[in-house]
Coordinates of N, CA and C in Angstrom, one line a residue:
M262 N 3.0 -1.2 17.9 CA 2.1 -1.2 16.9 C 2.6 -3.1 16.9
R263 N 1.8 -3.9 16.1 CA 2.0 -4.9 16.0 C 2.2 -5.1 14.3
V264 N 3.6 -5.5 14.2 CA 4.3 -5.8 12.6 C 4.0 -7.4 12.5
T265 N 4.0 -7.8 11.5 CA 4.0 -9.2 10.7 C 4.8 -9.4 9.8
T266 N 5.6 -10.2 9.5 CA 6.3 -10.4 8.7 C 6.0 -12.1 7.7
R267 N 5.3 -11.6 6.7 CA 4.4 -12.8 6.4 C 5.2 -13.7 5.2
N268 N 5.8 -14.8 5.4 CA 6.5 -15.7 4.4 C 5.5 -16.6 4.0
P269 N 5.0 -16.5 3.1 CA 4.6 -17.3 2.7 C 5.0 -18.9 2.6
L270 N 6.2 -18.4 2.1 CA 7.0 -20.1 1.8 C 7.4 -20.5 3.0
N271 N 7.4 -20.1 4.5 CA 7.7 -21.0 5.2 C 6.9 -20.7 6.5
C272 N 7.0 -19.5 7.2 CA 6.2 -19.6 8.5 C 6.2 -18.0 8.8
W273 N 5.1 -17.8 9.9 CA 5.1 -16.2 10.4 C 6.2 -16.2 11.5
H274 N 6.7 -15.0 11.4 CA 7.6 -14.0 12.4 C 6.9 -13.1 12.6
R275 N 6.9 -13.1 14.1 CA 5.7 -11.7 14.6 C 7.1 -10.9 15.3
W276 N 7.2 -9.9 15.5 CA 7.8 -9.1 16.7 C 7.2 -7.4 16.9
S277 N 7.1 -7.3 17.9 CA 6.8 -5.6 18.5 C 7.9 -4.3 18.0
T278 N 7.2 -3.5 17.4 CA 8.2 -2.4 17.6 C 7.1 -1.0 18.6
S279 N 7.6 -0.1 19.4 CA 7.2 0.8 20.0 C 7.4 2.3 18.9
G280 N 6.7 2.9 18.9 CA 7.0 4.6 18.5 C 5.7 5.1 17.8
A281 N 5.6 6.2 18.6 CA 4.2 6.7 18.3 C 4.5 6.5 16.5
S282 N 2.5 3.9 -9.4 CA 1.8 4.7 -10.8 C 0.4 3.8 -10.7
S283 N -0.4 4.5 -10.8 CA -1.6 4.6 -10.4 C -2.3 4.1 -11.4
G284 N -3.9 3.6 -11.0 CA -4.3 3.6 -12.7 C -6.0 2.9 -12.0
L285 N -6.4 2.3 -12.9 CA -8.0 1.8 -12.0 C -8.0 -0.1 -11.8
G286 N -8.6 -0.1 -11.1 CA -8.3 -1.6 -10.6 C -7.4 -2.4 -10.0
C287 N -6.7 -2.8 -9.7 CA -5.9 -2.9 -9.1 C -4.4 -2.4 -9.1
R288 N -4.6 -1.8 -9.8 CA -3.1 -0.3 -10.0 C -4.2 0.9 -9.5
G289 N -5.2 1.1 -9.1 CA -5.5 1.8 -8.6 C -6.3 1.9 -7.3
S290 N -7.2 2.9 -7.0 CA -8.2 2.9 -5.8 C -9.5 2.7 -6.1
R291 N -10.2 1.8 -5.3 CA -11.7 1.4 -5.7 C -12.2 1.7 -4.0
C292 N -13.4 2.7 -4.4 CA -14.3 2.4 -3.1 C -15.7 2.4 -3.5
E293 N -16.5 1.8 -3.0 CA -17.9 1.7 -3.1 C -18.5 1.0 -1.9
K294 N -19.5 0.7 -2.1 CA -20.4 0.3 -0.6 C -20.3 -1.3 -0.8
A295 N -18.7 -1.5 -0.5 CA -18.2 -2.7 -0.4 C -16.7 -2.4 -0.4
A296 N -16.6 -3.7 0.3 CA -15.2 -3.8 0.3 C -14.8 -4.0 -1.2
C297 N -14.2 -3.6 -2.1 CA -13.6 -4.1 -3.1 C -12.5 -4.3 -3.1
A298 N -11.9 -5.6 -3.9 CA -10.8 -6.4 -4.0 C -10.7 -5.7 -5.1
P299 N -8.9 -6.4 -5.8 CA -8.9 -6.0 -7.3 C -9.8 -6.9 -8.2
P300 N -9.7 -6.5 -9.4 CA -11.2 -6.8 -10.4 C -11.7 -8.2 -10.2
S301 N -12.7 -7.8 -10.6 CA -13.4 -9.3 -11.1 C -14.2 -10.1 -9.6
S302 N -13.6 -9.1 -8.2 CA -14.4 -10.0 -7.2 C -14.2 -8.5 -6.4
C303 N -15.4 -8.8 -5.7 CA -16.4 -8.0 -4.7 C -17.3 -8.7 -3.2
L304 N -16.5 -8.2 -2.2 CA -16.8 -8.6 -0.9 C -18.2 -8.4 -0.5
P305 N -19.5 -9.3 -0.2 CA -20.8 -8.4 0.3 C -20.1 -8.1 1.8
V306 N -21.0 -6.5 1.9 CA -21.0 -6.4 3.3 C -22.9 -6.1 3.7
K307 N -22.5 -5.4 4.8 CA -23.7 -5.1 5.4 C -23.7 -3.4 6.2
G308 N -24.7 -3.1 5.8 CA -24.9 -1.4 6.5 C -24.1 -0.6 5.6
P309 N -23.9 0.7 6.4 CA -23.3 2.0 5.5 C -21.7 1.9 5.2
E310 N -21.4 1.1 6.1 CA -19.8 1.3 6.0 C -18.9 1.0 4.2
V311 N -18.0 1.4 4.4 CA -17.2 2.0 3.3 C -15.9 1.0 3.4
G312 N -15.4 0.5 2.4 CA -13.8 0.0 2.7 C -13.3 0.4 1.6
L313 N -11.8 0.7 1.8 CA -11.3 1.3 0.5 C -9.8 0.2 0.4
L314 N -9.6 -0.2 -0.7 CA -8.6 -0.9 -0.8 C -7.4 0.0 -2.2
G315 N -6.5 0.0 -2.1 CA -5.6 1.1 -2.9 C -4.5 0.4 -3.7
F316 N -3.8 0.6 -4.5 CA -2.0 0.1 -4.8 C -1.3 1.6 -5.3
S317 N -0.4 1.3 -4.8 CA 0.5 2.4 -5.3 C -0.1 3.5 -4.9
K318 N 0.3 4.3 -6.2 CA -0.8 5.9 -6.1 C -2.3 5.4 -5.4
G319 N -2.8 4.4 -5.7 CA -4.3 4.6 -5.3 C -3.7 4.0 -3.7
G320 N -2.9 3.9 -3.1 CA -2.9 3.9 -1.4 C -2.7 4.9 -0.9
D321 N -2.1 6.1 -1.3 CA -2.3 7.3 -1.2 C -3.3 7.9 -0.7
L322 N -4.1 7.9 -2.6 CA -5.3 8.2 -2.6 C -6.5 8.1 -1.3
C323 N -6.2 6.7 -0.9 CA -6.9 6.0 0.1 C -6.8 6.2 1.1
L324 N -5.5 7.0 1.9 CA -5.3 7.3 2.7 C -5.9 9.0 2.8
S325 N -6.1 9.3 1.8 CA -6.5 10.7 1.7 C -8.0 10.9 1.9
M326 N -8.6 9.8 1.2 CA -10.2 9.5 1.6 C -10.6 9.6 3.0
A327 N -9.9 8.4 3.3 CA -10.2 7.8 4.9 C -9.7 9.0 6.1
S328 N -8.8 9.8 5.6 CA -8.3 11.6 6.2 C -9.7 12.2 6.1
H329 N -10.5 12.2 5.2 CA -11.4 13.4 5.0 C -13.0 13.2 4.6
L330 N -12.9 11.6 4.3 CA -14.1 11.7 3.9 C -14.8 10.8 5.6
K331 N -16.4 10.9 5.3 CA -17.0 10.1 6.5 C -17.1 8.9 6.2
D332 N -17.5 7.9 7.1 CA -18.0 6.3 6.9 C -17.3 5.7 6.3
I333 N -15.8 5.9 6.7 CA -14.8 5.1 6.2 C -14.5 4.3 7.2
T334 N -14.7 2.8 6.5 CA -14.4 2.2 8.8 C -13.0 1.2 8.1
A335 N -12.9 0.8 6.8 CA -11.8 -0.3 6.7 C -10.6 0.5 5.6
T336 N -9.2 0.5 5.9 CA -8.8 1.1 4.6 C -7.7 -0.2 4.2
V337 N -6.9 -0.6 3.3 CA -6.3 -1.8 3.3 C -5.3 -0.9 2.1
T338 N -4.1 -0.8 2.2 CA -2.9 0.0 1.3 C -2.3 -0.9 1.0
I339 N -1.9 -1.3 -0.5 CA -0.5 -1.9 -0.7 C 0.6 -1.2 -1.5
N340 N 1.8 -1.4 -0.8 CA 3.0 -0.5 -1.5 C 3.1 0.7 -1.5
G341 N 1.3 2.0 -0.6 CA 1.7 2.6 -0.9 C 2.6 4.1 0.1
C342 N 1.9 5.3 -0.1 CA 3.0 5.9 0.8 C 2.2 7.1 1.4
L343 N 3.3 7.5 2.5 CA 2.3 8.0 3.5 C 2.1 9.8 3.0
A344 N 2.6 10.1 1.7 CA 2.1 11.7 0.8 C 1.9 11.3 -0.2
N345 N 1.0 12.4 -0.5 CA 0.5 13.1 -1.8 C 1.7 12.8 -2.8
V346 N 1.6 11.7 -3.8 CA 2.4 12.0 -4.8 C 1.6 12.4 -6.1
G347 N 2.8 12.3 -7.2 CA 2.1 12.7 -8.6 C 1.3 13.6 -9.4
S348 N 1.1 14.3 -8.2 CA -0.1 15.8 -8.6 C -0.8 16.5 -7.4
A349 N -0.6 17.3 -7.5 CA -1.8 17.3 -6.5 C -2.6 17.2 -5.8
L350 N -3.4 17.7 -4.9 CA -4.9 16.5 -4.5 C -5.2 18.3 -3.7
H351 N -6.7 18.4 -4.3 CA -7.8 19.3 -4.3 C -8.9 19.2 -3.7
Y352 N -9.5 19.7 -2.9 CA -11.0 18.9 -1.8 C -10.8 20.4 -1.0
K353 N -12.2 20.7 -1.4 CA -12.9 22.0 -0.2 C -12.2 22.7 -0.1
G354 N -11.3 23.6 -1.1 CA -10.7 24.4 -0.7 C -9.1 24.4 -0.4
M355 N -8.7 22.9 0.1 CA -7.4 22.3 0.4 C -6.7 21.7 -0.5
T356 N -5.8 22.0 -0.4 CA -4.4 21.5 -1.3 C -3.3 20.8 -0.7
I357 N -3.4 20.1 -0.9 CA -1.8 19.3 -0.7 C -0.6 18.8 -1.7
P358 N -0.1 19.5 -1.7 CA 0.9 19.3 -2.5 C 1.6 18.1 -3.1
S359 N 1.9 18.1 -4.1 CA 2.7 16.6 -4.8 C 4.1 16.3 -4.0
L360 N 4.2 15.3 -3.3 CA 5.7 15.3 -3.0 C 6.8 15.5 -3.8
K361 N 7.9 15.9 -3.5 CA 9.1 16.9 -4.3 C 9.6 14.8 -5.0
N362 N 10.6 15.3 -6.3 CA 11.5 14.5 -6.0 C 13.0 14.8 -6.6
D363 N 13.8 14.1 -6.8 CA 15.1 14.3 -7.3 C 16.0 13.2 -8.4
P364 N 15.4 13.4 -9.2 CA 16.1 12.4 -10.9 C 16.8 12.3 -10.3
K365 N 17.9 12.8 -10.2 CA 19.8 12.5 -9.7 C 20.0 11.3 -9.2
R366 N 18.8 10.8 -8.4 CA 18.9 9.8 -7.4 C 18.5 8.6 -7.9
I367 N 18.3 8.4 -9.5 CA 18.0 7.6 -10.3 C 19.2 6.6 -10.4
K368 N 19.1 5.3 -10.4 CA 20.7 4.7 -10.3 C 20.0 3.4 -11.6
M369 N 20.8 3.0 -11.9 CA 20.6 2.7 -13.6 C 21.5 1.0 -12.9
T370 N 20.4 -0.1 -13.5 CA 21.2 -1.6 -13.2 C 22.0 -2.3 -14.2
E371 N 22.6 -2.8 -13.7 CA 23.6 -3.6 -15.4 C 23.3 -3.7 -16.5
D372 N 21.6 -4.3 -16.1 CA 21.2 -4.4 -17.8 C 20.6 -3.2 -17.7
G373 N 20.3 -1.9 -17.5 CA 20.2 -0.9 -18.1 C 18.7 -0.2 -17.9
F374 N 18.1 -0.7 -16.7 CA 16.8 -0.3 -15.9 C 16.9 0.7 -15.2
A375 N 16.0 1.5 -15.1 CA 16.4 2.4 -13.9 C 15.7 2.1 -12.3
D376 N 16.8 2.2 -11.6 CA 16.0 2.2 -10.1 C 15.4 2.9 -9.3
I377 N 14.4 3.2 -9.0 CA 14.1 4.8 -8.5 C 13.6 4.4 -6.9
V378 N 13.9 3.7 -5.9 CA 13.8 3.7 -5.0 C 13.7 4.8 -4.3
D379 N 15.3 5.5 -4.6 CA 15.2 6.8 -3.9 C 15.1 8.1 -3.9
V380 N 13.9 8.4 -5.1 CA 13.9 9.3 -5.8 C 13.1 10.4 -5.0
L381 N 12.2 9.7 -4.3 CA 11.3 10.9 -3.4 C 12.2 11.6 -2.3
N382 N 11.5 12.2 -2.1 CA 12.1 13.2 -0.9 C 11.5 12.5 0.5
N383 N 12.0 12.4 1.7 CA 11.7 12.1 2.7 C 10.3 13.3 3.3
P384 N 9.0 12.5 3.3 CA 7.9 13.4 3.5 C 7.8 13.8 5.0
L385 N 9.1 13.3 5.8 CA 8.9 14.2 6.6 C 10.1 14.9 7.4
E386 N 10.8 15.3 6.3 CA 11.6 16.7 6.8 C 11.0 17.9 5.8
E387 N 11.2 19.1 6.2 CA 11.0 20.3 5.7 C 11.7 20.6 4.7
P388 N 11.0 20.7 3.7 CA 9.5 21.7 3.7 C 8.3 20.4 3.0
N389 N 9.4 19.0 2.7 CA 8.2 18.0 2.0 C 7.0 17.7 2.9
R390 N 7.1 18.4 4.3 CA 5.7 18.0 5.4 C 4.6 18.4 5.2
K391 N 4.5 19.3 3.8 CA 3.1 19.8 3.4 C 3.0 18.7 2.7
S392 N 3.1 17.6 2.1 CA 2.5 16.5 1.1 C 2.4 15.3 2.1
L393 N 2.2 15.8 3.4 CA 2.0 14.5 3.9 C 0.2 14.5 4.0
I394 N -0.3 13.3 4.1 CA -1.5 13.1 4.4 C -2.0 13.1 5.8
P395 N -2.6 14.0 6.1 CA -3.4 14.0 7.8 C -4.0 12.5 8.0
V396 N -3.2 11.4 7.7 CA -3.9 10.3 8.7 C -4.4 10.0 9.6
E397 N -3.9 11.3 10.7 CA -4.2 10.9 12.0 C -5.9 11.4 12.2
K398 N -6.3 12.0 11.1 CA -7.9 12.3 11.6 C -8.5 11.2 10.8
A399 N -8.1 10.1 10.5 CA -9.3 9.1 9.8 C -9.7 8.4 11.2
E400 N -10.7 8.0 10.9 CA -11.5 7.2 12.0 C -11.4 5.8 11.3
S401 N -11.0 5.3 10.2 CA -10.8 4.1 9.9 C -10.1 2.7 10.7
C402 N -9.9 2.2 10.7 CA -8.8 0.9 10.7 C -8.3 0.3 9.2
F403 N -7.2 0.2 9.7 CA -5.8 0.3 8.9 C -5.1 -1.1 8.7
M404 N -4.8 -1.6 7.2 CA -4.3 -2.6 7.0 C -3.1 -2.0 6.3
F405 N -1.6 -2.6 6.3 CA -0.8 -2.1 5.1 C -0.1 -3.7 4.3
L406 N 0.0 -3.8 3.6 CA 0.6 -5.1 3.0 C 1.3 -4.2 2.4
V407 N 3.0 -4.5 2.8 CA 4.1 -4.1 2.0 C 5.2 -5.2 1.3
G408 N 5.7 -5.3 0.2 CA 6.7 -5.8 -0.5 C 8.0 -5.5 0.0
L409 N 8.7 -6.1 0.8 CA 10.0 -5.7 1.7 C 11.3 -5.7 0.3
D410 N 10.6 -6.2 -0.7 CA 12.3 -5.8 -1.8 C 11.6 -4.7 -2.5
D411 N 10.5 -4.2 -2.3 CA 9.9 -2.8 -3.3 C 11.1 -1.9 -3.2
H412 N 11.1 -1.5 -5.4 CA 11.7 -0.6 -5.4 C 11.5 0.7 -6.0
N413 N 9.8 0.6 -6.3 CA 9.5 1.4 -6.6 C 9.9 3.4 -5.3
W414 N 9.5 2.7 -4.5 CA 9.9 3.4 -3.3 C 10.0 2.7 -2.1
K415 N 10.1 3.6 -1.1 CA 10.2 3.1 0.3 C 9.2 2.4 1.0
S416 N 8.1 1.9 0.3 CA 6.7 1.5 1.1 C 7.3 0.9 2.6
E417 N 8.2 0.5 3.4 CA 8.2 -0.5 4.5 C 7.9 1.0 5.6
F418 N 8.7 1.7 5.1 CA 9.3 3.1 5.8 C 7.8 3.6 5.9
Y419 N 7.2 3.5 4.7 CA 6.1 4.7 4.6 C 5.2 4.0 5.2
A420 N 4.9 2.6 5.6 CA 4.1 2.0 6.0 C 3.9 2.2 8.2
N421 N 4.9 2.1 8.3 CA 5.8 2.0 9.6 C 5.3 3.7 10.0
E422 N 5.6 4.8 9.4 CA 5.7 6.2 9.6 C 4.1 6.5 9.7
S423 N 3.5 5.5 9.1 CA 1.8 6.4 8.7 C 1.3 5.2 10.2
A424 N 1.4 4.2 11.1 CA 1.4 3.7 12.0 C 1.6 4.7 13.3
K425 N 2.9 5.3 13.2 CA 3.8 5.6 14.4 C 2.4 7.1 14.7
L426 N 2.1 7.7 13.2 CA 1.7 9.1 13.2 C 0.0 8.5 13.7
L427 N -0.6 7.3 13.2 CA -1.7 7.0 14.3 C -1.5 6.9 15.2
Q428 N -0.8 5.8 15.8 CA -0.7 6.0 17.4 C -0.2 6.8 18.2
A429 N 0.5 8.1 17.8 CA 0.7 8.9 18.8 C -0.6 9.9 18.8
H430 N -1.6 9.6 17.9 CA -2.9 10.3 18.0 C -4.2 9.8 18.9
G431 N -3.7 8.4 19.8 CA -4.7 7.5 19.4 C -5.4 6.7 19.1
K432 N -5.0 6.8 17.8 CA -5.6 5.8 17.3 C -5.6 4.0 16.8
K433 N -6.5 3.4 16.3 CA -6.3 2.0 16.8 C -4.7 1.3 16.0
K434 N -4.5 0.2 16.9 CA -3.4 -0.1 16.0 C -3.5 -0.5 14.3
P435 N -2.6 -0.1 13.5 CA -2.6 -0.7 12.2 C -2.5 -2.3 11.8
E436 N -2.8 -2.8 11.5 CA -1.7 -4.3 10.6 C -1.0 -3.8 9.7
I437 N 0.4 -4.6 10.2 CA 1.2 -4.2 8.8 C 1.9 -5.6 8.5
I438 N 2.0 -6.2 7.4 CA 1.4 -7.2 7.4 C 3.0 -7.2 5.8
C439 N 4.2 -7.7 6.3 CA 5.4 -7.4 5.0 C 6.0 -9.1 4.5
Y440 N 5.8 -8.4 3.2 CA 6.5 -9.6 2.7 C 7.8 -9.9 1.7
P441 N 8.9 -11.2 2.5 CA 10.2 -11.4 1.9 C 10.2 -11.1 0.5
A442 N 11.4 -10.7 0.1 CA 11.7 -11.0 -1.5 C 10.1 -10.9 -2.4
T443 N 9.7 -9.3 -2.0 CA 8.2 -9.2 -2.9 C 8.5 -7.7 -3.0
G444 N 8.2 -7.5 -4.5 CA 8.3 -6.2 -4.9 C 7.1 -4.9 -4.6
H445 N 7.3 -4.3 -6.3 CA 6.1 -3.3 -5.8 C 4.8 -3.8 -6.1
Y446 N 4.4 -4.7 -7.6 CA 3.3 -5.2 -8.3 C 2.8 -6.5 -7.2
I447 N 2.5 -6.2 -6.0 CA 1.5 -7.2 -5.6 C -0.2 -7.2 -6.5
E448 N -0.7 -8.1 -7.1 CA -1.1 -7.9 -7.5 C -2.4 -9.6 -7.6
P449 N -3.6 -9.6 -7.9 CA -4.4 -10.6 -7.8 C -3.7 -11.9 -7.4
P450 N -4.2 -12.9 -7.0 CA -3.1 -14.5 -6.9 C -3.4 -14.5 -8.7
Y451 N -2.1 -15.4 -9.4 CA -1.6 -15.5 -10.3 C -1.7 -14.7 -11.5
F452 N -1.6 -13.4 -10.8 CA -1.2 -12.6 -11.9 C 0.0 -12.5 -12.2
P453 N 0.7 -12.5 -13.3 CA 2.0 -12.7 -14.1 C 3.0 -11.7 -12.9
V454 N 3.8 -11.7 -12.5 CA 4.9 -11.3 -11.7 C 5.7 -10.2 -12.4
C455 N 5.2 -8.8 -12.0 CA 6.2 -7.7 -13.0 C 7.2 -7.1 -12.2
L456 N 7.9 -7.6 -13.1 CA 9.1 -7.2 -12.3 C 10.4 -5.9 -13.2
V457 N 9.8 -5.6 -14.2 CA 10.0 -4.1 -14.9 C 9.0 -3.7 -15.7
S458 N 8.6 -2.8 -16.0 CA 7.8 -2.4 -17.1 C 7.9 -1.1 -17.4
F459 N 7.8 0.0 -18.6 CA 7.9 1.3 -18.4 C 7.6 2.5 -18.1
Y460 N 7.9 2.8 -17.3 CA 7.5 4.6 -16.2 C 6.9 5.4 -17.3
S461 N 6.2 6.1 -17.5 CA 6.2 7.6 -18.2 C 6.6 8.5 -17.5
M462 N 6.5 8.4 -15.6 CA 7.1 9.8 -14.9 C 8.3 9.8 -15.4
V463 N 9.2 8.6 -15.5 CA 10.8 8.7 -15.9 C 11.4 8.7 -17.1
G464 N 10.2 7.9 -17.9 CA 10.5 7.7 -18.9 C 11.5 7.1 -19.4
K465 N 11.7 6.0 -18.7 CA 12.6 4.2 -18.9 C 11.7 3.3 -18.4
H466 N 12.4 2.2 -18.7 CA 12.2 1.2 -17.7 C 12.7 0.6 -16.3
V467 N 11.4 0.2 -15.3 CA 11.9 0.5 -13.9 C 11.8 -0.9 -13.4
I468 N 12.6 -1.3 -12.6 CA 12.5 -2.5 -11.7 C 11.5 -2.6 -10.5
H469 N 10.6 -3.7 -10.1 CA 9.7 -3.2 -9.5 C 10.2 -4.1 -8.0
G470 N 11.4 -4.8 -8.2 CA 12.2 -5.7 -7.4 C 10.2 -7.0 -7.2
G471 N 11.7 -8.0 -5.9 CA 10.5 -9.3 -6.1 C 11.7 -10.3 -6.5
E472 N 11.2 -11.4 -6.0 CA 11.5 -12.7 -6.8 C 10.5 -12.9 -7.1
V473 N 10.3 -14.1 -8.5 CA 8.9 -14.9 -8.6 C 8.2 -15.5 -7.9
R474 N 9.3 -16.4 -7.3 CA 8.4 -17.3 -6.6 C 7.8 -17.0 -5.1
A475 N 8.7 -16.0 -4.4 CA 8.1 -15.2 -3.3 C 7.1 -14.7 -3.8
H476 N 7.4 -13.6 -4.9 CA 6.5 -12.6 -4.9 C 5.1 -13.2 -5.3
S477 N 4.9 -14.7 -5.7 CA 4.0 -15.1 -6.8 C 3.2 -15.7 -5.0
M478 N 3.8 -16.3 -4.3 CA 2.9 -16.9 -3.4 C 2.6 -15.5 -2.2
A479 N 3.5 -14.3 -2.3 CA 3.0 -13.3 -1.4 C 1.4 -12.6 -2.3
Q480 N 1.4 -12.8 -3.3 CA 0.1 -12.7 -3.8 C -1.4 -13.4 -3.5
I481 N -1.1 -14.8 -3.4 CA -2.2 -15.3 -2.9 C -2.1 -14.9 -1.6
D482 N -1.3 -14.7 -0.7 CA -1.6 -14.3 0.8 C -2.2 -13.2 1.0
A483 N -1.5 -12.5 0.0 CA -2.4 -10.8 0.3 C -3.7 -11.1 0.4
W484 N -3.8 -11.4 -1.0 CA -5.6 -11.6 -1.3 C -6.6 -12.1 0.2
K485 N -6.1 -13.1 1.0 CA -6.3 -13.9 1.6 C -6.7 -13.3 2.6
Q486 N -5.6 -12.3 3.3 CA -5.2 -11.4 4.5 C -6.1 -9.6 3.9
L487 N -6.3 -9.6 2.7 CA -7.1 -8.2 3.0 C -8.6 -8.3 2.9
Q488 N -9.2 -9.8 2.3 CA -10.3 -10.2 2.2 C -11.0 -10.5 4.1
A489 N -10.0 -11.2 4.7 CA -10.2 -11.5 5.9 C -10.5 -9.8 6.8
F490 N -9.7 -9.1 6.2 CA -9.9 -7.5 6.8 C -11.2 -6.9 6.6
F491 N -11.3 -7.5 5.9 CA -12.8 -6.0 5.1 C -13.7 -7.4 5.9
H492 N -14.0 -8.3 5.7 CA -14.7 -9.4 6.7 C -14.9 -9.1 8.4
K493 N -13.8 -8.8 8.7 CA -13.9 -8.3 10.1 C -14.3 -7.3 10.3
H494 N -14.2 -6.0 9.6 CA -14.2 -4.6 10.3 C -15.3 -4.0 9.3
L495 N -16.1 -5.0 8.5 CA -17.1 -4.5 7.4 C -18.8 -5.0 7.9
G496 N -18.4 -6.1 8.8 CA -19.2 -6.7 9.6 C -20.4 -7.7 8.3
S497 N -19.1 -8.1 7.4 CA -20.0 -9.1 6.4 C -19.6 -10.4 6.2
D498 N -20.5 -11.2 5.4 CA -20.1 -12.8 5.7 C -19.0 -13.1 5.6
P499 N -18.6 -14.8 6.6 CA -16.9 -14.7 6.9 C -16.8 -15.6 5.4
I500 N -17.6 -15.3 4.8 CA -16.9 -16.4 3.3 C -16.2 -15.8 2.5
T501 N -14.9 -16.1 2.2 CA -14.1 -15.7 1.0 C -14.0 -16.2 0.1
H502 N -13.4 -15.5 -0.7 CA -13.4 -16.0 -2.3 C -11.7 -16.7 -2.7
P503 N -11.7 -17.7 -2.3 CA -10.2 -18.0 -2.4 C -9.5 -17.9 -3.6
P504 N -8.3 -18.1 -3.7 CA -7.7 -18.0 -5.0 C -7.8 -19.0 -6.2
K505 N -8.3 -19.2 -7.5 CA -8.3 -19.8 -7.7 C -7.8 -20.1 -9.7
L506 N -6.7 -21.3 -10.3 CA -6.4 -20.5 -11.1 C -7.9 -21.0 -12.6

């Protein structure tokens, strides 16, 4: 697969590797007869193709939709998981259980915030594999946008393992774009960087990772990358909506 580390503050670095908090809008998944980016922007498309965009929990929902629904042409996940998380997923008599976690693995920072990056179990190990999303069934093209300093969970690991599963089953190589010094909440351009927030499932304020400048630049670049991806795979006009203040 082709993996790209995108450093908006500097330059592109490329290398090849071998081997086979959810909500609505920018904090969840969106699916329409258009490739919908985060709030207040929609990319025009022609034909019946469907594009999916999901962030965090919305990412694994998009993987599930792409794996089980027809006509999903392009899927972008932002710091998502390759397993079903949060609650059980039910579809046509099938149930994918939620990936288990161990609260004992929560670490506390010197400032009194929770670091939950190691809380989720490894979905590739038994008995956790029951929570894996069968992404190999998908016919969609994929892009994974990853913050390399994500402290919610191991987004880079999940993206790479998703890519291995896809390639092992003869699927198209996904695009993986990694952003150094970038945390979990990769939101639309010029949104305030969210470094800490209260997480109800933990009952504590948790850190999300990232450095303000690098994360802010990553949000601008990710916006451009996901639009270009949707335009490429959904046959839409090559006009993008540039980020503006």
